[in-house]
CSV table of C-alpha atoms in Angstrom, one decimal:
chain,number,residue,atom,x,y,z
V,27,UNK,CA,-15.5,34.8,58.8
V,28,UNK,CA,-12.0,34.0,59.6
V,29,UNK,CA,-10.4,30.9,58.3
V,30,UNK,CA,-8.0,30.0,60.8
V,31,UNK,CA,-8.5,26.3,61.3
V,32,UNK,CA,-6.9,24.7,64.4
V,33,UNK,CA,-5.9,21.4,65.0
V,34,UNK,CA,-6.7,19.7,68.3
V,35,UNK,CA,-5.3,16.8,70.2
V,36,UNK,CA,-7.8,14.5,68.6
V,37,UNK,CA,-6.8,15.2,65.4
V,38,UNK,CA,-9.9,17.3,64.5
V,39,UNK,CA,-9.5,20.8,62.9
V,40,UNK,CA,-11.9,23.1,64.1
V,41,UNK,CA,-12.9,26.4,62.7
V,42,UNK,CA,-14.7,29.1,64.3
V,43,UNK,CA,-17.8,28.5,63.1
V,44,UNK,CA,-17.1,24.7,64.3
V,45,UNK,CA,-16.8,25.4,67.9
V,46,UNK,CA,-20.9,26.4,67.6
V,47,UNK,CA,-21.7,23.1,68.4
V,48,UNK,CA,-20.0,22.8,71.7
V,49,UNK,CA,-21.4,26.5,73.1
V,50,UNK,CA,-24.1,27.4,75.4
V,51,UNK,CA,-25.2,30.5,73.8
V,52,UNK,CA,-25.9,33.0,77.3
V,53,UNK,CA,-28.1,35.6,77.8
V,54,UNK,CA,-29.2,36.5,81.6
V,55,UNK,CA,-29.3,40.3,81.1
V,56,UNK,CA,-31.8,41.6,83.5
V,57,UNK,CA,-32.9,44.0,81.5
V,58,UNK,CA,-33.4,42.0,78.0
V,59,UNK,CA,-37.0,42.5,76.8
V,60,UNK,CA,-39.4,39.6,75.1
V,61,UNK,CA,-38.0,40.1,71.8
V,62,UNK,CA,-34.2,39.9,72.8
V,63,UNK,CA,-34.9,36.9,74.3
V,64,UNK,CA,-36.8,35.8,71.0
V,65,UNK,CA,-33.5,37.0,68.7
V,66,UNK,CA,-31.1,34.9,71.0
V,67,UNK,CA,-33.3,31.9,70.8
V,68,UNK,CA,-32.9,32.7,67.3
V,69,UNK,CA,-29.4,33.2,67.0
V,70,UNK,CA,-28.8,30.1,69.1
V,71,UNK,CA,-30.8,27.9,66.3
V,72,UNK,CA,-29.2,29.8,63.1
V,73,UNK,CA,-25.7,29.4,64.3
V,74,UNK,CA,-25.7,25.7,66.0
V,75,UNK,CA,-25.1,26.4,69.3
V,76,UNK,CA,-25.6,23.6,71.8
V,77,UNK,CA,-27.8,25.7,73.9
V,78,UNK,CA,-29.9,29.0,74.7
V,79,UNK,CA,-29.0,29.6,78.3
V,80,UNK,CA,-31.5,31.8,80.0
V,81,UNK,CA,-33.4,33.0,82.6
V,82,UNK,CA,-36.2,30.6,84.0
V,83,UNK,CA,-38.2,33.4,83.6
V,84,UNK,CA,-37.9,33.7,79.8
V,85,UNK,CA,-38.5,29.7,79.5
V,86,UNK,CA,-41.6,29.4,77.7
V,87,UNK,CA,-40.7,32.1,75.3
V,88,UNK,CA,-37.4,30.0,74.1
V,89,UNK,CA,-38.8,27.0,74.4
V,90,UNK,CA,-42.1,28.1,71.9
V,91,UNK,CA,-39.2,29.7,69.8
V,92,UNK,CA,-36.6,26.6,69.7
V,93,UNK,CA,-39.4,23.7,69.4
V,94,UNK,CA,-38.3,21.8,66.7
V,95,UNK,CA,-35.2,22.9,66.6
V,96,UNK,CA,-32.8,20.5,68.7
V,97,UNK,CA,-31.1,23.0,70.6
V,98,UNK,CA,-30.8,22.4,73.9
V,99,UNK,CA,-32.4,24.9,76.5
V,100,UNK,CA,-30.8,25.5,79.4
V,101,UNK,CA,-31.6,27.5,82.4
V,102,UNK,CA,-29.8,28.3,85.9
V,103,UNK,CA,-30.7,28.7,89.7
V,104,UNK,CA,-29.2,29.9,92.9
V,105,UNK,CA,-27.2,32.1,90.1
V,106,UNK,CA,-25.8,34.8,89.6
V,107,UNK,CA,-25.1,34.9,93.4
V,108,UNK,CA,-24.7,31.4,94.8
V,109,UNK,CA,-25.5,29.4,98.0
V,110,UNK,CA,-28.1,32.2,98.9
V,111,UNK,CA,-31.6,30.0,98.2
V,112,UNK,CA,-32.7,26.6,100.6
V,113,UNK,CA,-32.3,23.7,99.8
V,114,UNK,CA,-36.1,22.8,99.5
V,115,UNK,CA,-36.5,26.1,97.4
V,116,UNK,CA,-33.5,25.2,95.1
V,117,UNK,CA,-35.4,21.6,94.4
V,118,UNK,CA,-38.9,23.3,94.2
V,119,UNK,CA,-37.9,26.1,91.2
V,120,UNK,CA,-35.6,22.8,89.5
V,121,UNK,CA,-38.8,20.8,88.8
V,122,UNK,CA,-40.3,24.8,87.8
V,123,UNK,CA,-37.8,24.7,85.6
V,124,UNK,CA,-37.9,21.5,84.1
V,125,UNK,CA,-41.9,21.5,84.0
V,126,UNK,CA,-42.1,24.6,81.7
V,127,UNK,CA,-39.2,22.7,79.3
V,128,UNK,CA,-35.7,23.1,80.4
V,129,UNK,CA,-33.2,20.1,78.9
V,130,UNK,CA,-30.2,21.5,81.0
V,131,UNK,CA,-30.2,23.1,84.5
V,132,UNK,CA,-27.0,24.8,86.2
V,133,UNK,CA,-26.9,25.5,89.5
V,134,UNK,CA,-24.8,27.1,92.0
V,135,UNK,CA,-23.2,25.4,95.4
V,136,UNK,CA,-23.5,26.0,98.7
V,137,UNK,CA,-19.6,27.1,99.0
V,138,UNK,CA,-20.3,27.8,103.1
V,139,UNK,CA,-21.8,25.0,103.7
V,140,UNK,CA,-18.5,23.3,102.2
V,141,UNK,CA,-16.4,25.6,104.1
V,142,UNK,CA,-18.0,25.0,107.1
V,143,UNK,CA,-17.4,21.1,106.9
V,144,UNK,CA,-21.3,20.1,106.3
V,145,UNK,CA,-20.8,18.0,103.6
V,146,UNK,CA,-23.6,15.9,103.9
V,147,UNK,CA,-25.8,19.1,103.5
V,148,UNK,CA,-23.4,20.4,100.9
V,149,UNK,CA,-24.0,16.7,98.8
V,150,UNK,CA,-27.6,16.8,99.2
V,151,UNK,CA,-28.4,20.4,98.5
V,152,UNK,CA,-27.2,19.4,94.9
V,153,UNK,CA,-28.7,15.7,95.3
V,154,UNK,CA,-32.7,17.2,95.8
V,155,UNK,CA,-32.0,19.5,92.8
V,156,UNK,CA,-31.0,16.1,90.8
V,157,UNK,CA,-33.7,14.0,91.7
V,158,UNK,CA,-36.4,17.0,91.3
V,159,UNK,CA,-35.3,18.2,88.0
V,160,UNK,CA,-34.5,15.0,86.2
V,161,UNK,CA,-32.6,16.6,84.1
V,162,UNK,CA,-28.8,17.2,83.7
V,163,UNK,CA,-27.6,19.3,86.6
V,164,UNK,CA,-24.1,21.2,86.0
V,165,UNK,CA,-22.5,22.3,89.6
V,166,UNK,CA,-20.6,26.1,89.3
V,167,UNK,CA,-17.8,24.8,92.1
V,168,UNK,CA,-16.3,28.5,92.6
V,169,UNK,CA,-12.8,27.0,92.5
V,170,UNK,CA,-10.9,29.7,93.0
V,171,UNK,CA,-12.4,30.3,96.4
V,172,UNK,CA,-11.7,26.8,97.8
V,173,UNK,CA,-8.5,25.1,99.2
V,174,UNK,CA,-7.0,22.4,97.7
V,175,UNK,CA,-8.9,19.9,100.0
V,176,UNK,CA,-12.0,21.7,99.9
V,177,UNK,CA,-12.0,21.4,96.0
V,178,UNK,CA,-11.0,17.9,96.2
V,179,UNK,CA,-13.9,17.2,98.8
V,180,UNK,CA,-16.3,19.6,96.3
V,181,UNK,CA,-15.7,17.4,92.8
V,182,UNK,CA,-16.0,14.2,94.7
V,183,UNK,CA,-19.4,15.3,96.4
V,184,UNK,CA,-21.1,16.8,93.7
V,185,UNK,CA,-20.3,13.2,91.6
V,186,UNK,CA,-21.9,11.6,94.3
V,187,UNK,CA,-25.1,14.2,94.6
V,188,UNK,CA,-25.6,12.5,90.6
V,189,UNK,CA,-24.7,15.6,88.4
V,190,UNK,CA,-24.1,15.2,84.8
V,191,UNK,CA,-21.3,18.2,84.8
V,192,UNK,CA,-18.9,20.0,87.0
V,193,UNK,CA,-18.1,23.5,86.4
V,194,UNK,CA,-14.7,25.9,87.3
V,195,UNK,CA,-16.9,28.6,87.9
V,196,UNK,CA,-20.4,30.7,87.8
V,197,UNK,CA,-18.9,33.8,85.7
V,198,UNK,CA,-15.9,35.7,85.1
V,199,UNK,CA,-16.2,37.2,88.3
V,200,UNK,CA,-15.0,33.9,90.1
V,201,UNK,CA,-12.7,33.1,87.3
V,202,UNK,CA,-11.8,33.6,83.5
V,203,UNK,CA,-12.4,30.1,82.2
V,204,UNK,CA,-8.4,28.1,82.4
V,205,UNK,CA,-7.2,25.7,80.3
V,206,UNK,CA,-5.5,24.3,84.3
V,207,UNK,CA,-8.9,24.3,86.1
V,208,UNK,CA,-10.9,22.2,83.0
V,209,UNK,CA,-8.0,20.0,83.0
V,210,UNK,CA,-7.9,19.5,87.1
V,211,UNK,CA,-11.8,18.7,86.5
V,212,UNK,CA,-11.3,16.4,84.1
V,213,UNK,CA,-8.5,14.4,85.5
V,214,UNK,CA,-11.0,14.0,88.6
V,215,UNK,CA,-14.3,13.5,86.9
V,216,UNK,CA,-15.9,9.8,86.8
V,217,UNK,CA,-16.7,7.8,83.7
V,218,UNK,CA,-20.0,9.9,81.9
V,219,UNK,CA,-19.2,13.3,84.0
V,220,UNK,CA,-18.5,15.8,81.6
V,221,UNK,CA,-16.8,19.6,82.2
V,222,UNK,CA,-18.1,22.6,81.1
V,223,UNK,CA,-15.9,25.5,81.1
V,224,UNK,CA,-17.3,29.2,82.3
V,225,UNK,CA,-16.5,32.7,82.8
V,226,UNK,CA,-15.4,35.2,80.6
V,227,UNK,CA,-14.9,33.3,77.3
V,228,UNK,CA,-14.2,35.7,74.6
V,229,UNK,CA,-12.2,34.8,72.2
V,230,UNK,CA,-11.9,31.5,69.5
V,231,UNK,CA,-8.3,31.0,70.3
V,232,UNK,CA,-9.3,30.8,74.1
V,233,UNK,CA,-12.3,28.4,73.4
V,234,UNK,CA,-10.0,25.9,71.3
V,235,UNK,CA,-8.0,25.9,74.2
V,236,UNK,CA,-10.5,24.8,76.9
V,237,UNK,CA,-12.1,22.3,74.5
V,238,UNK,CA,-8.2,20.6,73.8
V,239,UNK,CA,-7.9,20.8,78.0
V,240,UNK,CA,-11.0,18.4,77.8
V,241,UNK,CA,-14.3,20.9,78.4
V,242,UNK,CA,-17.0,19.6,76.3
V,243,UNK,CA,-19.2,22.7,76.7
V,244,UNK,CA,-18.3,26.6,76.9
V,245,UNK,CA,-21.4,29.0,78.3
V,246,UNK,CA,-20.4,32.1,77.4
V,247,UNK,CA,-22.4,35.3,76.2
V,248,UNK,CA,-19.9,36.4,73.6
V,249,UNK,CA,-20.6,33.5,71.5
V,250,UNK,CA,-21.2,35.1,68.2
V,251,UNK,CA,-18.2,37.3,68.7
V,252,UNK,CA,-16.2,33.3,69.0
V,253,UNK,CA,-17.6,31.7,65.8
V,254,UNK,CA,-16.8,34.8,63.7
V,255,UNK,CA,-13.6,35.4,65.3
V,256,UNK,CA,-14.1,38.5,66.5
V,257,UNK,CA,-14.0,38.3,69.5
V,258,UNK,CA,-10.8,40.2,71.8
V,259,UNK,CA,-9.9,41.5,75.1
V,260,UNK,CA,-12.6,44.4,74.8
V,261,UNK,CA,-15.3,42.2,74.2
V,262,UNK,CA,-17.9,41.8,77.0
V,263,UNK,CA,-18.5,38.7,77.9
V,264,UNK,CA,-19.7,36.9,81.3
């Protein structure tokens, strides 16, 4: 494992391994079988990640796996292509989720809807999942496909719809996760919202960097590749 240590604007030095804590360890592979699922659940409690993300679908297996454990389990909806379910079907398959054991849920935004000046939909379409889940609800806001007034009008909405964290993006197909758009989310985000940075996190240099813009969670697939430094420009990662 490498050594670098880096120090951040707090004063803390982090190494590699140290960023574990603040990374939601993601696997939504289509194709990953019952005992892939079981070795990331794995990896994800050997290694000190903050989270498994995965597939609702694969929820009672990691949650059997990580009981005991205190990782968190996170799962996603209306993902990986957003805005495509109802409203009432978002809100249904959020208290799914958080029945068979979810702690975390991230959802996807109905970017349309915003575009399209229904912002009262676009608020309560994240609201229903909120108050169905109970649990807390991170919004992917797509920013690089809004205006600047449309992602001032998204931030301030999804706050008032009750989430617990607002997100740059779904995946690195939106956006490679930037030190600018954490920082524009956290310069905006109430007292108690937090920002979780997303989409093609590869790298322990570039994690340290969206944790010292102010993210306090990275979801990222290539997480073993960032706590052993290993990671590079060839390494997959979504």
């Amino acid at each position: 494992m490498s050594e670098t240590t880096t120090a951040t604007p707090t004063g803390l030095t982090l190494t590699p391994a140290e960023l574990a804590p603040y990374i939601q360890h993601t696997k939504i592979d289509p194709d990953a079988t019952r005992e892939e699922m079981i070795a990331h659940a794995q990896e994800a409690a050997t290694h000190g990640f903050n989270a498994a993300m995965v597939p609702a679908s694969w929820l009672p297996t990691v949650v059997a796996e990580l009981s005991g454990t205190g990782v968190e389990i996170a799962s996603a909806l209306d993902f990986p292509t957003v805005g495509v379910m109802t409203s009432a079907g978002k809100a249904a398959e959020a208290a799914e989720i958080a029945r068979l054991g979810a702690t975390q849920l991230d959802i996807g935004v109905q970017i349309g809807w915003l575009k399209s000046g229904r912002y009262d939909d676009f608020r309560e379409d994240i609201a229903g999942v909120v108050r169905a889940s109970g649990l807390p609800v991170k919004v992917m806001l797509e920013l690089p496909l809004l205006t600047d007034q449309e992602k001032e009008a998204a931030v301030e909405l999804a706050m008032e719809a009750g989430v617990a964290f607002l997100k740059n993006a779904s995946s690195g197909q939106i956006e490679t996760a930037s030190p600018a758009s954490v920082r524009y989310l956290v310069d905006r985000a109430r007292d108690g919202v937090r920002v979780k940075a997303s989409g093609s996190i590869k790298t322990y240099r570039q994690g340290l960097e969206l944790l010292r813009a102010g993210a306090s969670l990275l979801g990222t697939s290539a997480g073993l590749a960032i706590i052993t430094d290993t990671g590079d420009e060839a390494t997959v990662s979504y």
